[in-house]
Coordinates of C-alpha atoms in Angstrom, one line a residue:
M826 CA 76.4 194.5 132.3
N827 CA 73.8 193.2 134.8
R828 CA 70.5 195.0 134.6
L829 CA 68.2 195.9 137.6
I830 CA 64.7 195.1 136.8
L831 CA 62.0 196.6 138.7
F832 CA 58.9 194.5 138.6
I833 CA 55.4 196.1 139.0
F834 CA 53.1 193.2 139.5
I835 CA 50.1 194.8 138.7
S836 CA 49.1 192.1 141.2
L837 CA 51.0 194.3 143.3
L838 CA 52.0 194.5 147.2
P839 CA 49.2 194.5 149.5
F840 CA 48.2 197.3 151.4
Y841 CA 47.5 196.6 155.2
T842 CA 44.3 197.6 157.3
S843 CA 43.7 197.5 160.9
A844 CA 42.6 194.5 162.6
D845 CA 39.1 194.8 163.9
D846 CA 39.1 193.5 167.7
K847 CA 35.4 192.5 167.6
F848 CA 36.3 189.4 165.4
K849 CA 38.4 187.9 167.9
G850 CA 38.0 184.2 168.3
A851 CA 36.4 183.8 164.8
S852 CA 37.8 181.6 162.1
M853 CA 41.1 183.3 160.6
L854 CA 39.6 182.2 157.3
Q855 CA 36.5 184.6 157.8
V856 CA 37.8 187.8 159.0
K857 CA 40.0 189.5 156.4
P858 CA 42.2 186.6 155.8
Y859 CA 45.8 187.5 154.5
F860 CA 47.0 184.6 152.9
S861 CA 50.5 183.9 151.9
L862 CA 52.9 181.1 150.6
G863 CA 56.3 180.9 152.5
I864 CA 58.9 179.6 150.2
K865 CA 62.1 178.1 150.8
I866 CA 64.0 176.1 148.4
S867 CA 67.6 175.3 147.1
G868 CA 69.6 172.8 144.9
C869 CA 67.4 172.8 141.9
I870 CA 65.6 174.8 138.9
Y871 CA 62.2 175.4 140.7
D872 CA 58.6 176.5 139.8
I873 CA 56.3 177.2 143.1
R874 CA 52.5 177.3 142.3
I875 CA 49.2 177.5 143.5
N876 CA 46.4 176.4 141.6
D877 CA 48.7 176.2 138.7
V878 CA 49.7 180.0 139.0
S879 CA 53.2 180.4 139.3
I880 CA 54.2 182.4 142.3
M881 CA 57.9 182.2 142.0
D882 CA 60.4 180.4 139.3
D883 CA 64.0 180.6 138.8
Q884 CA 65.7 178.9 135.7
N885 CA 69.1 179.6 137.5
G886 CA 68.0 177.6 140.7
Y887 CA 69.0 180.6 143.0
P888 CA 68.1 179.7 146.5
V889 CA 65.4 181.6 148.1
S890 CA 63.4 182.1 151.4
V891 CA 60.5 184.7 151.2
D892 CA 57.0 184.9 151.8
M893 CA 54.5 185.9 148.8
P894 CA 51.1 187.0 149.2
V895 CA 48.4 185.1 147.2
N896 CA 44.9 186.2 148.3
E897 CA 44.1 186.8 144.5
W898 CA 44.8 183.1 143.7
I899 CA 42.7 181.5 146.6
T900 CA 39.8 179.9 145.3
P901 CA 36.7 178.7 147.5
G902 CA 37.0 174.9 147.9
S903 CA 40.1 173.1 146.6
N904 CA 43.4 174.9 146.4
T905 CA 46.5 173.1 145.1
I906 CA 50.1 174.0 146.1
S907 CA 53.1 172.5 144.2
I908 CA 56.9 172.5 143.9
S909 CA 58.3 171.6 140.4
M910 CA 61.9 170.8 140.7
Q911 CA 64.3 170.1 137.8
P912 CA 68.2 169.4 137.8
L913 CA 70.6 172.6 137.7
E914 CA 72.3 173.2 134.7
D915 CA 75.0 170.7 133.8
E916 CA 73.3 168.2 135.9
E917 CA 71.7 165.1 134.6
K918 CA 69.6 164.4 137.4
L919 CA 67.9 166.0 140.6
A920 CA 70.6 166.4 143.2
A921 CA 70.3 164.6 146.4
S922 CA 70.8 168.4 147.9
A923 CA 67.5 169.6 146.0
Q924 CA 64.9 170.5 148.8
G925 CA 62.2 172.9 149.4
T926 CA 59.1 173.8 151.5
I927 CA 56.2 175.8 150.8
T928 CA 53.6 176.6 153.5
L929 CA 50.3 178.1 153.1
N930 CA 49.9 180.8 155.9
V931 CA 47.1 182.9 157.0
R932 CA 46.9 185.9 159.2
Q933 CA 44.6 188.8 159.9
S934 CA 45.1 191.3 157.5
G935 CA 46.9 194.2 159.1
T936 CA 48.6 192.3 161.6
P937 CA 52.4 191.6 161.2
A938 CA 53.9 188.6 159.7
E939 CA 54.9 187.1 163.0
T940 CA 51.1 186.4 163.5
N941 CA 51.2 183.8 160.4
L942 CA 49.4 180.5 161.0
P943 CA 50.6 177.7 159.0
I944 CA 47.4 175.9 157.1
S945 CA 49.5 173.4 155.5
K946 CA 53.2 172.6 154.6
L947 CA 54.5 170.8 151.7
S948 CA 58.1 169.6 152.5
F949 CA 60.5 167.8 150.2
S950 CA 64.1 166.6 150.4
N951 CA 65.3 164.5 147.4
N952 CA 67.9 162.6 149.7
G953 CA 65.0 160.2 150.9
A954 CA 65.2 156.5 150.5
D955 CA 61.4 156.8 149.1
N956 CA 58.7 159.0 148.7
N957 CA 57.5 158.9 152.2
S958 CA 60.9 160.1 153.5
K959 CA 61.3 162.6 150.7
L960 CA 58.1 164.1 152.0
Y961 CA 59.1 164.1 155.6
G962 CA 57.6 167.3 157.4
T963 CA 54.5 167.6 155.0
T964 CA 51.3 168.3 156.7
A965 CA 49.4 164.7 156.9
Y966 CA 46.1 164.0 155.5
G967 CA 43.2 165.0 157.7
K968 CA 41.0 167.8 158.9
Y969 CA 42.0 170.6 160.6
D970 CA 40.0 173.6 162.8
S971 CA 40.7 177.1 161.6
K972 CA 39.2 178.3 165.0
K973 CA 41.8 176.5 166.7
S974 CA 44.9 177.3 165.1
F975 CA 44.6 174.8 162.6
I976 CA 44.9 171.6 165.0
S977 CA 44.0 168.2 163.8
T978 CA 40.5 167.5 164.9
E979 CA 37.9 165.1 163.5
N980 CA 35.3 167.8 162.6
G981 CA 38.0 170.5 161.2
D982 CA 36.6 172.7 158.5
V983 CA 39.9 172.3 156.4
S984 CA 40.6 169.3 154.8
I985 CA 44.2 168.4 153.6
Q986 CA 44.9 165.6 151.1
K987 CA 47.9 163.2 151.0
A988 CA 50.7 164.9 149.3
T989 CA 51.9 163.1 145.9
I990 CA 55.1 162.9 143.8
T991 CA 55.1 162.7 140.2
E992 CA 58.1 162.5 137.8
N993 CA 58.4 165.4 135.3
L994 CA 61.0 165.3 132.8
N995 CA 64.3 164.7 134.8
G996 CA 62.8 166.1 137.8
L997 CA 59.7 165.9 139.6
V998 CA 56.5 167.6 141.0
A999 CA 55.2 167.5 144.6
S1000 CA 51.7 168.6 145.2
Q1001 CA 49.1 168.8 147.9
E1002 CA 45.6 169.7 147.7
I1003 CA 44.0 171.8 150.5
E1004 CA 40.1 172.3 151.0
L1005 CA 39.1 175.5 152.7
K1006 CA 36.4 178.1 152.5
S1007 CA 37.3 181.6 153.2
S1008 CA 35.6 185.3 153.0
L1009 CA 37.4 186.1 149.8
P1010 CA 34.9 186.2 147.0
K1011 CA 35.0 183.8 144.1
W1012 CA 37.3 185.5 141.4
A1013 CA 36.1 186.2 138.0
W1014 CA 38.5 184.0 136.7
I1015 CA 37.7 180.8 138.1
D1016 CA 34.5 180.2 136.1
S1017 CA 36.1 181.7 132.7
E1018 CA 36.5 179.9 129.8
E1019 CA 39.1 177.2 128.8
I1020 CA 41.8 178.9 126.8
Q1021 CA 43.4 176.8 124.1
N1022 CA 47.2 176.8 123.9
N1023 CA 47.5 177.5 120.3
E1024 CA 48.5 179.7 117.5
E1025 CA 45.0 181.3 117.4
T1026 CA 45.1 182.4 120.8
K1027 CA 48.4 183.7 120.7
K1028 CA 47.1 185.9 117.6
Q1029 CA 44.3 187.0 119.6
L1030 CA 46.5 188.2 122.5
I1031 CA 48.7 190.0 120.3
K1032 CA 45.9 192.3 119.4
E1033 CA 45.1 193.0 122.7
Y1034 CA 48.6 193.8 123.7
Q1035 CA 49.0 195.9 120.6
K1036 CA 46.0 198.0 121.8
I1037 CA 47.7 198.8 125.0
W1038 CA 51.2 199.4 123.4
T1039 CA 49.7 201.8 121.2
A1040 CA 47.9 204.0 123.4
L1041 CA 51.2 204.2 125.2
N1042 CA 53.1 204.8 122.4
T1043 CA 51.0 207.8 120.9
K1044 CA 50.4 209.1 124.4
D1045 CA 46.9 208.7 123.6
V1046 CA 45.9 207.0 127.2
K1047 CA 43.0 209.0 128.4
G1048 CA 39.9 206.6 128.4
K1049 CA 42.2 203.7 126.9
I1050 CA 44.2 202.4 129.6
V1051 CA 42.3 202.4 132.9
P1052 CA 39.0 201.1 131.5
Q1053 CA 40.7 198.0 130.3
F1054 CA 42.0 197.2 133.9
I1055 CA 38.5 197.7 135.5
E1056 CA 38.1 194.0 136.4
R1057 CA 41.9 193.7 137.7
T1058 CA 41.5 197.0 140.0
K1059 CA 38.3 195.7 141.2
E1060 CA 39.3 192.2 142.3
L1061 CA 42.7 193.3 143.8
A1062 CA 41.0 196.0 146.0
L1063 CA 38.9 193.3 147.1
A1064 CA 41.6 190.7 147.8
Y1065 CA 43.7 193.3 150.0
Y1066 CA 41.1 195.2 151.6
V1067 CA 42.1 198.6 150.1
D1068 CA 40.2 201.3 147.9
E1069 CA 40.2 200.6 144.2
S1070 CA 42.3 203.8 143.6
Q1071 CA 45.3 202.0 144.9
M1072 CA 45.2 199.4 142.5
A1073 CA 44.4 201.3 139.6
P1074 CA 47.1 201.3 136.7
T1075 CA 47.9 204.9 137.3
D1076 CA 51.5 204.5 137.1
L1077 CA 51.5 202.8 133.7
E1078 CA 49.2 205.5 132.5
K1079 CA 51.6 208.3 133.7
S1080 CA 54.8 206.4 131.9
P1081 CA 54.7 207.8 128.6
F1082 CA 54.7 211.4 129.9
N1083 CA 57.9 210.6 131.7
E1084 CA 60.8 212.0 129.7
E1085 CA 63.3 209.6 131.3
L1086 CA 61.5 206.6 130.0
E1087 CA 61.2 205.0 126.6
L1088 CA 58.9 202.3 125.5
P1089 CA 60.6 199.4 123.4
P1090 CA 58.7 197.5 120.4
M1091 CA 57.3 194.4 121.7
Y1092 CA 58.8 192.3 119.0
E1093 CA 55.4 190.2 118.5
D1094 CA 56.7 187.7 116.0
H1095 CA 58.8 186.4 119.0
A1096 CA 56.4 186.5 121.7
K1097 CA 55.8 183.3 123.6
L1098 CA 52.2 182.2 124.8
I1099 CA 51.8 181.1 128.5
V1100 CA 48.4 179.4 129.5
F1101 CA 48.1 178.7 133.1
A1102 CA 45.6 178.3 136.2
N1103 CA 44.5 174.9 134.5
G1104 CA 43.6 176.6 131.4
K1105 CA 41.7 179.6 132.6
L1106 CA 44.3 182.2 132.2
A1107 CA 46.9 183.4 129.7
K1108 CA 49.5 185.9 128.8
L1109 CA 52.3 186.5 126.4
L1110 CA 55.9 186.8 127.3
R1111 CA 58.9 188.2 125.3
W1112 CA 61.5 185.9 123.9
N1113 CA 63.5 186.1 127.1
D1114 CA 60.7 185.8 129.4
E1115 CA 59.9 189.5 130.3
A1116 CA 56.8 191.1 130.1
M1117 CA 55.5 192.4 126.8
I1118 CA 54.8 195.8 128.0
I1119 CA 58.1 197.3 129.6
F1120 CA 59.4 201.1 130.0
G1121 CA 63.4 201.3 129.8
H1122 CA 65.2 204.1 131.6
K1123 CA 67.3 206.2 128.9
E1124 CA 70.3 206.8 131.1
K1125 CA 70.2 203.9 133.4
D1126 CA 70.0 200.3 132.8
I1127 CA 66.9 200.0 134.8
M1128 CA 63.5 198.5 133.5
T1129 CA 60.0 198.7 134.8
T1130 CA 58.0 195.7 133.8
Y1131 CA 53.9 195.3 133.7
D1132 CA 52.9 191.7 133.6
I1133 CA 49.3 191.5 132.3
T1134 CA 47.3 188.6 132.6
F1135 CA 44.0 187.9 130.5
R1136 CA 40.9 185.5 131.0
K1137 CA 38.4 184.7 128.4
Q1138 CA 34.5 185.1 128.7
N1139 CA 32.0 184.9 125.9
G1140 CA 34.7 185.0 123.3
K1141 CA 36.1 188.5 125.0
W1142 CA 39.5 188.6 126.3
I1143 CA 39.5 190.5 130.0
I1144 CA 42.4 192.0 131.9
T1145 CA 42.0 190.2 135.1
R1146 CA 45.2 190.5 136.7

């Protein structure tokens, strides 16, 4: 039976605020910018990333067209967007029909999606004769002006590098670097310690997840859940211009007391360690790539999953997303 899975990204959907008229005419990057990745891809297994953070991936290769918020992953300075493409199941090589476009957009927070301005576009089609033709439609190398709808100018404040294609297993990765400065703060994870992708890291993270799972399982959550998410709550509220209460993990804290829900074991021995964001972030996933902390509905084939991401600072693990 197919299951309906409800994902509660504690990275959550943004809440909108009203635009402030007094900032009209200023750089879109400096006035409550709302960044998103416009994703359109088909004909391949894919993994769409910004700064080595997976925004959307699908091992089945189902075509998709969607716009995803990414404020919490934007860094001051260099930002890299990438498309990893692999052949569909039972195909030996990437099909000529494989194609994808990811667009880094920005608009004023509180305004509709129709007001999006494209900063850069990384477009790939595998039916091209060479790399240049495969990247047809990609934003060209150069400088662009955020005060003039990102038109190409010699003195623009946004620098876009030439897109590249590299081979990866039986597929490829197309990527492009964008240099920009916005009013968003520098997130704590950016300067975190580099995380080692090894068994010791996995063992340490298992202990962190066990703390959360045990508190939920025993319903001993008071003072043990919310404090662990302080950094995450604060930064996501800053990222989307809302009160911290709107980003606090209150649903997670309430779940143990919902008689319709049950908390399954984590099966830690089968957990998979995922290190990403160029070694700055890590999380564990179950053997089937689901989050470690999940609640299942007792009578319906529905799950609510809580995706939790850690960084490391001074030897201490901190929930940051």
